[in-house]
mmCIF file of N, CA, C and O and ligand atoms in Angstrom:
data_model
loop_
_atom_site.group_PDB
_atom_site.id
_atom_site.type_symbol
_atom_site.label_atom_id
_atom_site.label_comp_id
_atom_site.label_asym_id
_atom_site.label_seq_id
_atom_site.Cartn_x
_atom_site.Cartn_y
_atom_site.Cartn_z
ATOM 1 N N MET Y 1 -63.349 60.972 -23.263
ATOM 2 C CA MET Y 1 -62.058 60.745 -23.933
ATOM 3 C C MET Y 1 -62.267 59.729 -25.048
ATOM 4 O O MET Y 1 -62.711 58.623 -24.818
ATOM 5 N N SER Y 2 -61.935 60.132 -26.249
ATOM 6 C CA SER Y 2 -62.139 59.247 -27.383
ATOM 7 C C SER Y 2 -60.875 58.463 -27.679
ATOM 8 O O SER Y 2 -59.802 59.026 -27.818
ATOM 9 N N ALA Y 3 -61.021 57.164 -27.771
ATOM 10 C CA ALA Y 3 -59.869 56.314 -28.077
ATOM 11 C C ALA Y 3 -60.075 55.597 -29.396
ATOM 12 O O ALA Y 3 -59.478 54.579 -29.660
ATOM 13 N N SER Y 4 -60.954 56.160 -30.219
ATOM 14 C CA SER Y 4 -61.313 55.453 -31.443
ATOM 15 C C SER Y 4 -60.222 55.570 -32.495
ATOM 16 O O SER Y 4 -60.057 54.697 -33.316
ATOM 17 N N LYS Y 5 -59.482 56.674 -32.470
ATOM 18 C CA LYS Y 5 -58.492 56.866 -33.517
ATOM 19 C C LYS Y 5 -57.159 56.248 -33.104
ATOM 20 O O LYS Y 5 -56.640 56.542 -32.031
ATOM 21 N N PRO Y 6 -56.622 55.410 -33.951
ATOM 22 C CA PRO Y 6 -55.354 54.755 -33.605
ATOM 23 C C PRO Y 6 -54.188 55.715 -33.725
ATOM 24 O O PRO Y 6 -54.250 56.701 -34.461
ATOM 25 N N THR Y 7 -53.168 55.412 -33.008
ATOM 26 C CA THR Y 7 -51.980 56.249 -33.016
ATOM 27 C C THR Y 7 -50.861 55.536 -33.751
ATOM 28 O O THR Y 7 -50.655 54.344 -33.579
ATOM 29 N N CYS Y 8 -50.151 56.282 -34.554
ATOM 30 C CA CYS Y 8 -49.033 55.710 -35.292
ATOM 31 C C CYS Y 8 -47.967 55.201 -34.329
ATOM 32 O O CYS Y 8 -47.564 55.924 -33.423
ATOM 33 N N PRO Y 9 -47.518 53.986 -34.511
ATOM 34 C CA PRO Y 9 -46.504 53.443 -33.610
ATOM 35 C C PRO Y 9 -45.151 54.115 -33.784
ATOM 36 O O PRO Y 9 -44.261 53.971 -32.946
ATOM 37 N N ASN Y 10 -44.965 54.819 -34.854
ATOM 38 C CA ASN Y 10 -43.682 55.464 -35.087
ATOM 39 C C ASN Y 10 -43.569 56.819 -34.394
ATOM 40 O O ASN Y 10 -42.625 57.080 -33.667
ATOM 41 N N TYR Y 11 -44.526 57.668 -34.649
ATOM 42 C CA TYR Y 11 -44.389 59.054 -34.209
ATOM 43 C C TYR Y 11 -45.444 59.462 -33.199
ATOM 44 O O TYR Y 11 -45.577 60.624 -32.894
ATOM 45 N N SER Y 12 -46.229 58.506 -32.719
ATOM 46 C CA SER Y 12 -47.349 58.827 -31.852
ATOM 47 C C SER Y 12 -48.253 59.859 -32.502
ATOM 48 O O SER Y 12 -48.852 60.696 -31.856
ATOM 49 N N SER Y 13 -48.300 59.812 -33.797
ATOM 50 C CA SER Y 13 -49.134 60.738 -34.543
ATOM 51 C C SER Y 13 -50.530 60.155 -34.703
ATOM 52 O O SER Y 13 -50.700 58.952 -34.817
ATOM 53 N N GLN Y 14 -51.498 61.021 -34.715
ATOM 54 C CA GLN Y 14 -52.864 60.556 -34.947
ATOM 55 C C GLN Y 14 -53.311 60.889 -36.361
ATOM 56 O O GLN Y 14 -54.495 60.841 -36.669
ATOM 57 N N HIS Y 15 -52.385 61.211 -37.215
ATOM 58 C CA HIS Y 15 -52.728 61.437 -38.621
ATOM 59 C C HIS Y 15 -52.820 60.097 -39.327
ATOM 60 O O HIS Y 15 -52.039 59.788 -40.212
ATOM 61 N N THR Y 16 -53.780 59.314 -38.896
ATOM 62 C CA THR Y 16 -53.922 57.972 -39.452
ATOM 63 C C THR Y 16 -55.264 57.850 -40.150
ATOM 64 O O THR Y 16 -56.244 58.482 -39.762
ATOM 65 N N VAL Y 17 -55.274 57.060 -41.190
ATOM 66 C CA VAL Y 17 -56.517 56.797 -41.907
ATOM 67 C C VAL Y 17 -56.761 55.305 -41.922
ATOM 68 O O VAL Y 17 -55.822 54.503 -41.929
ATOM 69 N N LYS Y 18 -58.027 54.962 -41.950
ATOM 70 C CA LYS Y 18 -58.365 53.552 -41.986
ATOM 71 C C LYS Y 18 -58.172 53.027 -43.400
ATOM 72 O O LYS Y 18 -58.668 53.594 -44.364
ATOM 73 N N ASN Y 19 -57.432 51.967 -43.495
ATOM 74 C CA ASN Y 19 -57.213 51.326 -44.780
ATOM 75 C C ASN Y 19 -58.212 50.190 -44.921
ATOM 76 O O ASN Y 19 -59.151 50.078 -44.151
ATOM 77 N N SER Y 20 -57.989 49.351 -45.868
ATOM 78 C CA SER Y 20 -58.901 48.223 -46.023
ATOM 79 C C SER Y 20 -58.708 47.222 -44.885
ATOM 80 O O SER Y 20 -57.636 47.121 -44.305
ATOM 81 N N SER Y 21 -59.742 46.492 -44.623
ATOM 82 C CA SER Y 21 -59.632 45.446 -43.620
ATOM 83 C C SER Y 21 -58.871 44.260 -44.191
ATOM 84 O O SER Y 21 -58.952 43.972 -45.375
ATOM 85 N N ILE Y 22 -58.169 43.606 -43.335
ATOM 86 C CA ILE Y 22 -57.461 42.416 -43.775
ATOM 87 C C ILE Y 22 -58.270 41.185 -43.428
ATOM 88 O O ILE Y 22 -59.308 41.274 -42.779
ATOM 89 N N HIS Y 23 -57.763 40.053 -43.825
ATOM 90 C CA HIS Y 23 -58.578 38.842 -43.801
ATOM 91 C C HIS Y 23 -59.028 38.436 -42.404
ATOM 92 O O HIS Y 23 -60.016 37.745 -42.254
ATOM 93 N N ASN Y 24 -58.312 38.815 -41.400
ATOM 94 C CA ASN Y 24 -58.719 38.390 -40.056
ATOM 95 C C ASN Y 24 -59.654 39.394 -39.384
ATOM 96 O O ASN Y 24 -59.758 39.433 -38.166
ATOM 97 N N GLN Y 25 -60.280 40.242 -40.188
ATOM 98 C CA GLN Y 25 -61.338 41.140 -39.722
ATOM 99 C C GLN Y 25 -60.815 42.350 -38.952
ATOM 100 O O GLN Y 25 -61.591 43.206 -38.572
ATOM 101 N N LYS Y 26 -59.534 42.408 -38.754
ATOM 102 C CA LYS Y 26 -59.023 43.569 -38.040
ATOM 103 C C LYS Y 26 -58.817 44.724 -39.018
ATOM 104 O O LYS Y 26 -58.239 44.530 -40.083
ATOM 105 N N PRO Y 27 -59.264 45.897 -38.666
ATOM 106 C CA PRO Y 27 -59.066 47.029 -39.570
ATOM 107 C C PRO Y 27 -57.601 47.425 -39.642
ATOM 108 O O PRO Y 27 -56.863 47.352 -38.660
ATOM 109 N N LYS Y 28 -57.212 47.824 -40.829
ATOM 110 C CA LYS Y 28 -55.823 48.204 -41.034
ATOM 111 C C LYS Y 28 -55.763 49.720 -41.186
ATOM 112 O O LYS Y 28 -56.612 50.320 -41.832
ATOM 113 N N TYR Y 29 -54.768 50.309 -40.610
ATOM 114 C CA TYR Y 29 -54.622 51.751 -40.666
ATOM 115 C C TYR Y 29 -53.301 52.121 -41.323
ATOM 116 O O TYR Y 29 -52.353 51.345 -41.334
ATOM 117 N N GLN Y 30 -53.291 53.329 -41.864
ATOM 118 C CA GLN Y 30 -52.035 53.831 -42.415
ATOM 119 C C GLN Y 30 -51.774 55.224 -41.875
ATOM 120 O O GLN Y 30 -52.664 56.074 -41.826
ATOM 121 N N CYS Y 31 -50.540 55.444 -41.490
ATOM 122 C CA CYS Y 31 -50.136 56.751 -40.990
ATOM 123 C C CYS Y 31 -49.900 57.687 -42.163
ATOM 124 O O CYS Y 31 -49.272 57.328 -43.149
ATOM 125 N N GLN Y 32 -50.393 58.909 -42.030
ATOM 126 C CA GLN Y 32 -50.213 59.891 -43.094
ATOM 127 C C GLN Y 32 -48.821 60.514 -43.055
ATOM 128 O O GLN Y 32 -48.367 61.090 -44.025
ATOM 129 N N ASN Y 33 -48.174 60.407 -41.941
ATOM 130 C CA ASN Y 33 -46.844 61.021 -41.815
ATOM 131 C C ASN Y 33 -45.764 60.141 -42.413
ATOM 132 O O ASN Y 33 -44.973 60.582 -43.230
ATOM 133 N N CYS Y 34 -45.725 58.887 -42.000
ATOM 134 C CA CYS Y 34 -44.618 58.032 -42.411
ATOM 135 C C CYS Y 34 -45.082 56.897 -43.315
ATOM 136 O O CYS Y 34 -44.294 56.041 -43.678
ATOM 137 N N LYS Y 35 -46.382 56.887 -43.659
ATOM 138 C CA LYS Y 35 -46.938 55.879 -44.574
ATOM 139 C C LYS Y 35 -46.864 54.472 -44.017
ATOM 140 O O LYS Y 35 -47.008 53.509 -44.744
ATOM 141 N N ARG Y 36 -46.616 54.364 -42.748
ATOM 142 C CA ARG Y 36 -46.529 53.041 -42.154
ATOM 143 C C ARG Y 36 -47.929 52.474 -41.969
ATOM 144 O O ARG Y 36 -48.843 53.166 -41.527
ATOM 145 N N GLN Y 37 -48.063 51.206 -42.289
ATOM 146 C CA GLN Y 37 -49.339 50.536 -42.093
ATOM 147 C C GLN Y 37 -49.268 49.694 -40.837
ATOM 148 O O GLN Y 37 -48.257 49.068 -40.551
ATOM 149 N N PHE Y 38 -50.352 49.697 -40.122
ATOM 150 C CA PHE Y 38 -50.356 48.912 -38.894
ATOM 151 C C PHE Y 38 -51.788 48.498 -38.579
ATOM 152 O O PHE Y 38 -52.758 49.049 -39.097
ATOM 153 N N VAL Y 39 -51.899 47.526 -37.711
ATOM 154 C CA VAL Y 39 -53.197 47.023 -37.282
ATOM 155 C C VAL Y 39 -53.317 47.288 -35.799
ATOM 156 O O VAL Y 39 -52.416 46.969 -35.019
ATOM 157 N N GLN Y 40 -54.412 47.885 -35.437
ATOM 158 C CA GLN Y 40 -54.624 48.131 -34.030
ATOM 159 C C GLN Y 40 -55.490 47.041 -33.447
ATOM 160 O O GLN Y 40 -56.436 46.590 -34.075
ATOM 161 N N ASN Y 41 -55.152 46.647 -32.270
ATOM 162 C CA ASN Y 41 -55.954 45.640 -31.592
ATOM 163 C C ASN Y 41 -57.307 46.239 -31.224
ATOM 164 O O ASN Y 41 -57.377 47.164 -30.437
ATOM 165 N N PRO Y 42 -58.380 45.731 -31.804
ATOM 166 C CA PRO Y 42 -59.687 46.344 -31.585
ATOM 167 C C PRO Y 42 -60.255 46.086 -30.200
ATOM 168 O O PRO Y 42 -61.156 46.781 -29.772
ATOM 169 N N THR Y 43 -59.734 45.127 -29.517
ATOM 170 C CA THR Y 43 -60.235 44.865 -28.179
ATOM 171 C C THR Y 43 -59.722 45.936 -27.232
ATOM 172 O O THR Y 43 -58.597 46.404 -27.341
ATOM 173 N N ASN Y 44 -60.561 46.283 -26.313
ATOM 174 C CA ASN Y 44 -60.229 47.383 -25.416
ATOM 175 C C ASN Y 44 -59.479 46.872 -24.189
ATOM 176 O O ASN Y 44 -59.802 47.180 -23.064
ATOM 177 N N LYS Y 45 -58.486 46.104 -24.456
ATOM 178 C CA LYS Y 45 -57.745 45.476 -23.375
ATOM 179 C C LYS Y 45 -56.707 46.450 -22.819
ATOM 180 O O LYS Y 45 -56.010 47.128 -23.565
ATOM 181 N N VAL Y 46 -56.631 46.487 -21.538
ATOM 182 C CA VAL Y 46 -55.646 47.362 -20.910
ATOM 183 C C VAL Y 46 -54.290 46.674 -20.915
ATOM 184 O O VAL Y 46 -54.152 45.542 -20.449
ATOM 185 N N ILE Y 47 -53.314 47.362 -21.455
ATOM 186 C CA ILE Y 47 -51.970 46.806 -21.498
ATOM 187 C C ILE Y 47 -51.155 47.424 -20.374
ATOM 188 O O ILE Y 47 -51.143 48.636 -20.189
ATOM 189 N N SER Y 48 -50.486 46.576 -19.663
ATOM 190 C CA SER Y 48 -49.709 47.085 -18.550
ATOM 191 C C SER Y 48 -48.488 47.853 -19.043
ATOM 192 O O SER Y 48 -48.016 47.659 -20.166
ATOM 193 N N LYS Y 49 -47.992 48.718 -18.216
ATOM 194 C CA LYS Y 49 -46.841 49.525 -18.593
ATOM 195 C C LYS Y 49 -45.634 48.637 -18.881
ATOM 196 O O LYS Y 49 -44.837 48.915 -19.771
ATOM 197 N N ASP Y 50 -45.508 47.560 -18.125
ATOM 198 C CA ASP Y 50 -44.401 46.635 -18.360
ATOM 199 C C ASP Y 50 -44.474 46.037 -19.759
ATOM 200 O O ASP Y 50 -43.477 45.904 -20.453
ATOM 201 N N THR Y 51 -45.681 45.684 -20.168
ATOM 202 C CA THR Y 51 -45.846 45.103 -21.506
ATOM 203 C C THR Y 51 -45.496 46.119 -22.580
ATOM 204 O O THR Y 51 -44.821 45.796 -23.560
ATOM 205 N N ILE Y 52 -45.924 47.343 -22.394
ATOM 206 C CA ILE Y 52 -45.617 48.385 -23.371
ATOM 207 C C ILE Y 52 -44.111 48.584 -23.472
ATOM 208 O O ILE Y 52 -43.550 48.679 -24.559
ATOM 209 N N GLU Y 53 -43.465 48.633 -22.342
ATOM 210 C CA GLU Y 53 -42.012 48.820 -22.367
ATOM 211 C C GLU Y 53 -41.319 47.648 -23.039
ATOM 212 O O GLU Y 53 -40.354 47.814 -23.776
ATOM 213 N N LEU Y 54 -41.833 46.455 -22.811
ATOM 214 C CA LEU Y 54 -41.256 45.274 -23.447
ATOM 215 C C LEU Y 54 -41.439 45.351 -24.965
ATOM 216 O O LEU Y 54 -40.504 45.092 -25.726
ATOM 217 N N ILE Y 55 -42.616 45.741 -25.393
ATOM 218 C CA ILE Y 55 -42.877 45.841 -26.836
ATOM 219 C C ILE Y 55 -41.943 46.871 -27.465
ATOM 220 O O ILE Y 55 -41.339 46.633 -28.508
ATOM 221 N N TYR Y 56 -41.814 48.016 -26.828
ATOM 222 C CA TYR Y 56 -40.947 49.050 -27.378
ATOM 223 C C TYR Y 56 -39.502 48.576 -27.438
ATOM 224 O O TYR Y 56 -38.787 48.847 -28.385
ATOM 225 N N ARG Y 57 -39.094 47.844 -26.427
ATOM 226 C CA ARG Y 57 -37.724 47.351 -26.413
ATOM 227 C C ARG Y 57 -37.504 46.359 -27.569
ATOM 228 O O ARG Y 57 -36.504 46.402 -28.267
ATOM 229 N N LEU Y 58 -38.473 45.500 -27.764
ATOM 230 C CA LEU Y 58 -38.355 44.535 -28.863
ATOM 231 C C LEU Y 58 -38.345 45.254 -30.214
ATOM 232 O O LEU Y 58 -37.583 44.899 -31.108
ATOM 233 N N LEU Y 59 -39.194 46.267 -30.341
ATOM 234 C CA LEU Y 59 -39.240 47.017 -31.588
ATOM 235 C C LEU Y 59 -37.897 47.688 -31.851
ATOM 236 O O LEU Y 59 -37.369 47.642 -32.951
ATOM 237 N N LEU Y 60 -37.367 48.306 -30.838
ATOM 238 C CA LEU Y 60 -36.096 48.999 -30.999
ATOM 239 C C LEU Y 60 -34.988 48.028 -31.362
ATOM 240 O O LEU Y 60 -34.146 48.299 -32.216
ATOM 241 N N GLU Y 61 -35.002 46.866 -30.734
ATOM 242 C CA GLU Y 61 -33.960 45.893 -31.024
ATOM 243 C C GLU Y 61 -34.055 45.364 -32.448
ATOM 244 O O GLU Y 61 -33.066 45.023 -33.066
ATOM 245 N N LYS Y 62 -35.276 45.315 -32.970
ATOM 246 C CA LYS Y 62 -35.435 44.836 -34.336
ATOM 247 C C LYS Y 62 -35.090 45.919 -35.344
ATOM 248 O O LYS Y 62 -34.610 45.627 -36.436
ATOM 249 N N ILE Y 63 -35.365 47.152 -35.006
ATOM 250 C CA ILE Y 63 -35.162 48.247 -35.962
ATOM 251 C C ILE Y 63 -33.712 48.690 -35.973
ATOM 252 O O ILE Y 63 -33.113 48.885 -37.022
ATOM 253 N N LEU Y 64 -33.112 48.809 -34.803
ATOM 254 C CA LEU Y 64 -31.761 49.360 -34.738
ATOM 255 C C LEU Y 64 -30.700 48.289 -35.001
ATOM 256 O O LEU Y 64 -30.908 47.147 -34.687
HETATM 257 ZN ZN1 ZN J 1 -46.309 57.557 -38.663
#
């Protein structure tokens, strides 16, 4: 199972391309669907389901 390609946080799309790296060495990606730029955490840390739900809730509260 390959986890190298980041997923767009908006549409769960994998139509993402690597953009230029930013100053803190983390690679930056851009979604081809919605043009959203995002940085994926390069560490292979397992995020708990609770944390994911919390992040999504915070995102929704900020967007809506
Ligand atoms: Zn997208």
